[in-house]
Amino acid sequence: MTTTEWTTEKVADILLDAEASRTDRGRITDEWPDLDLETGYAAQRVLIERKKADGHTVVGVKLGLTSRAKQQRMGIDSPLTAVITDKMVLEAGVPIALDELIHPRVEPEIVFVLGERLQGPGVTAASAMRAVASVHAGLEVIDSRYRDFSFAMPDVVADNASSARFIVGATSVSPIGLDLALEACVLRINGVVVDTATGAAVQGHPAEALALAANALAARGEAIEAGSIVLTGGMTDAVFINDGDEVSVEFTSLGQITAPVRRSA
C-alpha cells in the first residue's frame, strides 16, 4: 500500500474493524510514515464520528500518558486525550467480558465529573479544580488494537488511546478538602496486591493533568463540557487480566470498585 492510498477515514475504519473482529495488528505508522500526531487526532475524530453514527453518545474525556516518565519516553510534554462514550461504561460488579476484547489490561484512576464547562487556553490546576463537581474512584479497561500494545504516539491517538471500558465508583466525594496528590489506591487481582500508587503519579496531581488536557483540547478548538466524566489517567502500570480473575481497587477516600472477569464461551 502506498502513502497516497492512506486517509484518516481509512485509519479509523481499519481500527474499528480490528475492534469489532477482536483482531490486533501492526503499527499503522509502519505502513503510513506520514501519520503524525495532528493526523492521528484527525483520525480519532473520524473514529468517534463513526461510533456516534453507530449509536454511541459521548460522555466525556480520558487522558493518557499522564506519567511524566512515560511522556519523556514518548517525546511529548502533556497527556494525550481521547473520547469516552456511554457504550464503554460498565456498572460496578458487572463482569468485564473478555469475549468483547482483544488483550485487555486494567488500571485504577481518579475520576472527575465536571460541574462547569472547562475551556482553555490558560487553564491552571486551580481553575480546573473549580470546575470539578465531584470526584470518584475509577477502573479503566484498556485494549489496544495494536499487537503487543506496541505503537507510536500517532498510532495510539488514532486508536482513541486504547479506550475500551471503564467503571466509575458509586461514592461521590466533593473535591473541597481532598488532597488528591496523596490519595492512595491499592490494585488487587484475586485478592493479591499487584500495585499501589497515589494521585501524584498523575502529572504530579490529577488537576494538573486536567488543566493540560483542557489547554491541549483548546488548541484543537474543543472544550470539556459540563457534566463530562474525565478519566484522569492510570495511577499504576496497566495490568493484564484473565478469565476468572476478580479485580478490585481500593482508594483512601473514594471507595472501592470490584469487577469479575469472565469469558462467556
Short mmCIF file of C-alpha atoms in Angstrom, two decimals:
data_model
loop_
_atom_site.label_atom_id
_atom_site.label_comp_id
_atom_site.label_asym_id
_atom_site.label_seq_id
_atom_site.Cartn_x
_atom_site.Cartn_y
_atom_site.Cartn_z
CA MET A 1 0.00 0.00 0.00
CA THR A 2 1.40 3.38 -0.97
CA THR A 3 1.27 6.52 1.16
CA THR A 4 -1.18 8.17 -1.22
CA GLU A 5 -3.81 5.49 -0.50
CA TRP A 6 -3.96 6.33 3.20
CA THR A 7 -6.52 8.75 4.67
CA THR A 8 -7.79 9.46 8.18
CA GLU A 9 -11.04 7.76 7.20
CA LYS A 10 -9.14 4.62 6.22
CA VAL A 11 -7.23 4.63 9.52
CA ALA A 12 -10.47 4.93 11.51
CA ASP A 13 -12.15 2.15 9.54
CA ILE A 14 -9.17 -0.20 9.99
CA LEU A 15 -9.11 0.36 13.74
CA LEU A 16 -12.88 -0.03 14.09
CA ASP A 17 -12.73 -3.27 12.09
CA ALA A 18 -9.94 -4.53 14.38
CA GLU A 19 -12.03 -3.67 17.44
CA ALA A 20 -15.14 -5.36 16.07
CA SER A 21 -13.31 -8.51 14.99
CA ARG A 22 -11.10 -8.61 18.12
CA THR A 23 -8.03 -8.83 15.89
CA ASP A 24 -4.83 -6.95 16.65
CA ARG A 25 -2.50 -5.56 14.00
CA GLY A 26 0.87 -3.92 13.50
CA ARG A 27 1.52 -0.20 13.77
CA ILE A 28 -0.11 1.95 11.12
CA THR A 29 2.91 4.26 11.24
CA ASP A 30 4.98 1.38 9.84
CA GLU A 31 2.75 1.42 6.76
CA TRP A 32 1.97 5.15 6.67
CA PRO A 33 5.01 7.10 7.89
CA ASP A 34 3.17 10.38 7.28
CA LEU A 35 0.75 9.61 10.11
CA ASP A 36 1.83 12.30 12.57
CA LEU A 37 0.24 13.43 15.84
CA GLU A 38 -2.08 16.00 14.23
CA THR A 39 -3.25 13.45 11.67
CA GLY A 40 -3.71 10.92 14.47
CA TYR A 41 -6.13 13.28 16.22
CA ALA A 42 -7.95 13.84 12.93
CA ALA A 43 -8.32 10.06 12.57
CA GLN A 44 -9.55 9.87 16.18
CA ARG A 45 -12.27 12.42 15.37
CA VAL A 46 -13.38 10.33 12.40
CA LEU A 47 -13.41 7.20 14.57
CA ILE A 48 -15.63 8.91 17.16
CA GLU A 49 -18.00 10.17 14.47
CA ARG A 50 -18.27 6.58 13.21
CA LYS A 51 -19.07 5.42 16.77
CA LYS A 52 -21.70 8.15 17.19
CA ALA A 53 -23.32 7.08 13.93
CA ASP A 54 -23.40 3.56 15.40
CA GLY A 55 -25.36 4.76 18.44
CA HIS A 56 -22.66 5.86 20.88
CA THR A 57 -23.15 9.04 22.92
CA VAL A 58 -20.08 10.98 24.04
CA VAL A 59 -19.97 11.21 27.85
CA GLY A 60 -16.51 12.63 28.49
CA VAL A 61 -12.78 12.61 28.05
CA LYS A 62 -9.94 10.34 29.05
CA LEU A 63 -6.31 11.29 29.48
CA GLY A 64 -3.43 9.04 28.58
CA LEU A 65 0.29 9.10 29.26
CA THR A 66 -0.13 11.27 32.34
CA SER A 67 3.08 9.93 33.84
CA ARG A 68 5.96 12.34 33.22
CA ALA A 69 8.36 9.41 32.75
CA LYS A 70 6.13 7.93 30.04
CA GLN A 71 5.82 11.33 28.36
CA GLN A 72 9.59 11.66 28.19
CA ARG A 73 9.86 8.21 26.65
CA MET A 74 7.25 9.11 24.01
CA GLY A 75 8.69 12.57 23.34
CA ILE A 76 5.69 14.65 24.45
CA ASP A 77 5.18 17.25 27.18
CA SER A 78 1.47 16.83 28.03
CA PRO A 79 -1.06 13.99 28.25
CA LEU A 80 -2.82 12.74 25.16
CA THR A 81 -6.61 13.00 25.05
CA ALA A 82 -9.32 10.62 23.89
CA VAL A 83 -13.11 10.40 23.95
CA ILE A 84 -15.27 8.12 26.08
CA THR A 85 -18.83 7.08 25.25
CA ASP A 86 -21.80 5.57 27.02
CA LYS A 87 -21.20 2.16 25.45
CA MET A 88 -17.82 1.96 27.20
CA VAL A 89 -19.45 2.25 30.65
CA LEU A 90 -19.53 -0.81 32.91
CA GLU A 91 -21.61 -0.87 36.06
CA ALA A 92 -19.72 -1.93 39.18
CA GLY A 93 -19.98 -5.69 39.67
CA VAL A 94 -20.83 -6.39 36.03
CA PRO A 95 -18.22 -8.76 34.54
CA ILE A 96 -15.53 -7.48 32.22
CA ALA A 97 -16.40 -9.55 29.14
CA LEU A 98 -13.23 -10.97 27.62
CA ASP A 99 -15.21 -12.09 24.56
CA GLU A 100 -15.60 -8.44 23.57
CA LEU A 101 -11.92 -7.53 23.89
CA ILE A 102 -8.52 -8.45 22.44
CA HIS A 103 -5.92 -8.33 25.23
CA PRO A 104 -7.32 -6.12 27.99
CA ARG A 105 -5.46 -4.54 30.86
CA VAL A 106 -6.81 -2.64 33.87
CA GLU A 107 -5.59 0.45 35.68
CA PRO A 108 -7.02 2.46 38.60
CA GLU A 109 -7.86 6.12 38.01
CA ILE A 110 -9.16 9.16 39.81
CA VAL A 111 -12.30 10.30 38.00
CA PHE A 112 -13.72 13.82 37.83
CA VAL A 113 -17.27 14.82 36.95
CA LEU A 114 -17.34 18.43 35.80
CA GLY A 115 -19.91 20.89 37.08
CA GLU A 116 -18.83 23.62 34.68
CA ARG A 117 -17.54 23.82 31.13
CA LEU A 118 -13.74 23.89 31.07
CA GLN A 119 -12.11 25.60 28.13
CA GLY A 120 -8.52 26.71 27.55
CA PRO A 121 -6.18 28.25 26.91
CA GLY A 122 -4.81 29.40 30.23
CA VAL A 123 -6.43 26.76 32.43
CA THR A 124 -4.44 26.12 35.62
CA ALA A 125 -4.73 23.28 38.11
CA ALA A 126 -6.60 25.61 40.46
CA SER A 127 -9.11 26.77 37.85
CA ALA A 128 -9.53 23.19 36.64
CA MET A 129 -10.45 22.02 40.14
CA ARG A 130 -13.02 24.82 40.45
CA ALA A 131 -14.84 23.23 37.50
CA VAL A 132 -14.99 19.80 39.19
CA ALA A 133 -18.31 18.91 40.82
CA SER A 134 -17.36 15.50 42.25
CA VAL A 135 -14.51 13.02 42.48
CA HIS A 136 -14.85 9.24 42.16
CA ALA A 137 -12.87 6.03 42.15
CA GLY A 138 -12.32 4.67 38.68
CA LEU A 139 -11.16 1.49 36.99
CA GLU A 140 -10.33 1.65 33.31
CA VAL A 141 -10.07 -1.33 30.99
CA ILE A 142 -7.75 -0.51 28.10
CA ASP A 143 -7.46 -2.67 25.00
CA SER A 144 -5.10 -1.62 22.23
CA ARG A 145 -5.89 -2.65 18.70
CA TYR A 146 -2.13 -2.91 18.11
CA ARG A 147 -0.21 -6.14 18.58
CA ASP A 148 1.56 -6.41 21.95
CA PHE A 149 0.43 -2.87 22.83
CA SER A 150 3.26 -1.67 20.57
CA PHE A 151 2.61 1.72 18.98
CA ALA A 152 3.99 5.16 18.25
CA MET A 153 2.17 8.24 19.55
CA PRO A 154 0.15 8.88 16.35
CA ASP A 155 -0.97 5.23 16.34
CA VAL A 156 -2.36 5.28 19.87
CA VAL A 157 -4.00 8.68 19.41
CA ALA A 158 -5.79 7.44 16.28
CA ASP A 159 -6.86 4.36 18.30
CA ASN A 160 -8.58 6.67 20.81
CA ALA A 161 -5.87 5.99 23.40
CA SER A 162 -6.71 2.27 23.69
CA SER A 163 -10.16 3.08 25.08
CA ALA A 164 -12.39 0.08 25.78
CA ARG A 165 -14.40 0.06 29.04
CA PHE A 166 -14.46 1.92 32.36
CA ILE A 167 -16.16 1.79 35.74
CA VAL A 168 -16.93 4.82 37.89
CA GLY A 169 -17.32 4.17 41.61
CA ALA A 170 -20.65 4.90 43.28
CA THR A 171 -19.10 7.01 46.04
CA SER A 172 -19.29 10.72 45.14
CA VAL A 173 -16.85 12.94 47.01
CA SER A 174 -16.62 16.72 46.98
CA PRO A 175 -13.26 17.98 45.73
CA ILE A 176 -13.14 20.51 48.57
CA GLY A 177 -10.58 19.46 51.14
CA LEU A 178 -9.33 16.43 49.21
CA ASP A 179 -5.58 16.06 48.84
CA LEU A 180 -5.62 14.19 45.55
CA ALA A 181 -1.84 14.13 45.24
CA LEU A 182 -1.81 11.94 48.36
CA GLU A 183 -4.96 9.94 47.51
CA ALA A 184 -3.73 6.35 47.55
CA CYS A 185 -5.01 3.27 45.76
CA VAL A 186 -4.31 -0.45 46.04
CA LEU A 187 -4.90 -2.63 42.98
CA ARG A 188 -5.59 -6.32 43.66
CA ILE A 189 -6.10 -9.29 41.37
CA ASN A 190 -7.74 -12.27 43.10
CA GLY A 191 -7.03 -10.63 46.44
CA VAL A 192 -3.30 -10.28 45.79
CA VAL A 193 -1.83 -6.77 45.75
CA VAL A 194 -0.29 -6.18 42.31
CA ASP A 195 0.40 -2.43 42.53
CA THR A 196 -0.10 0.69 44.61
CA ALA A 197 0.12 4.39 43.83
CA THR A 198 -1.01 7.87 44.81
CA GLY A 199 -2.54 10.67 42.78
CA ALA A 200 0.89 12.24 42.46
CA ALA A 201 1.60 9.61 39.78
CA VAL A 202 -0.81 11.51 37.53
CA GLN A 203 1.17 14.53 36.34
CA GLY A 204 2.07 15.35 39.95
CA HIS A 205 -1.64 15.99 40.68
CA PRO A 206 -4.72 14.94 38.69
CA ALA A 207 -5.78 18.60 38.41
CA GLU A 208 -2.54 19.35 36.55
CA ALA A 209 -3.43 16.64 34.03
CA LEU A 210 -6.96 18.05 33.68
CA ALA A 211 -5.60 21.56 33.05
CA LEU A 212 -3.10 20.34 30.46
CA ALA A 213 -5.85 18.41 28.69
CA ALA A 214 -8.19 21.42 28.61
CA ASN A 215 -5.45 23.56 27.12
CA ALA A 216 -4.48 20.91 24.56
CA LEU A 217 -8.12 20.49 23.52
CA ALA A 218 -8.48 24.27 23.15
CA ALA A 219 -5.66 24.24 20.61
CA ARG A 220 -7.86 21.91 18.55
CA GLY A 221 -10.96 24.06 19.05
CA GLU A 222 -12.52 21.81 21.68
CA ALA A 223 -13.54 22.07 25.34
CA ILE A 224 -14.60 19.75 28.17
CA GLU A 225 -18.32 20.23 28.66
CA ALA A 226 -20.24 20.48 31.95
CA GLY A 227 -21.37 17.05 33.08
CA SER A 228 -18.43 15.34 31.42
CA ILE A 229 -16.76 12.34 33.01
CA VAL A 230 -12.98 12.75 32.96
CA LEU A 231 -10.70 9.76 33.43
CA THR A 232 -7.53 11.49 34.62
CA GLY A 233 -5.03 8.76 33.75
CA GLY A 234 -3.70 5.49 35.09
CA MET A 235 -2.17 5.71 38.56
CA THR A 236 -0.33 2.39 38.23
CA ASP A 237 1.01 0.40 35.33
CA ALA A 238 -1.74 -1.35 33.39
CA VAL A 239 -2.14 -5.00 34.42
CA PHE A 240 -3.28 -7.85 32.16
CA ILE A 241 -6.43 -9.70 33.20
CA ASN A 242 -7.54 -13.28 32.55
CA ASP A 243 -10.71 -15.32 32.60
CA GLY A 244 -11.89 -15.96 36.15
CA ASP A 245 -9.96 -13.09 37.72
CA GLU A 246 -11.53 -10.73 40.21
CA VAL A 247 -10.15 -7.19 40.01
CA SER A 248 -10.50 -4.75 42.88
CA VAL A 249 -9.17 -1.29 43.58
CA GLU A 250 -9.44 0.45 46.92
CA PHE A 251 -8.86 4.18 47.47
CA THR A 252 -8.19 6.12 50.65
CA SER A 253 -11.22 8.43 50.36
CA LEU A 254 -13.02 7.46 47.16
CA GLY A 255 -14.23 3.98 47.99
CA GLN A 256 -13.71 0.64 46.27
CA ILE A 257 -14.55 -0.99 42.93
CA THR A 258 -14.70 -4.74 42.31
CA ALA A 259 -15.12 -6.35 38.91
CA PRO A 260 -15.12 -10.03 37.89
CA VAL A 261 -13.52 -11.06 34.59
CA ARG A 262 -15.48 -13.61 32.55
CA ARG A 263 -15.42 -15.30 29.18
CA SER A 264 -18.88 -16.49 28.14
CA ALA A 265 -17.75 -19.31 25.87
#
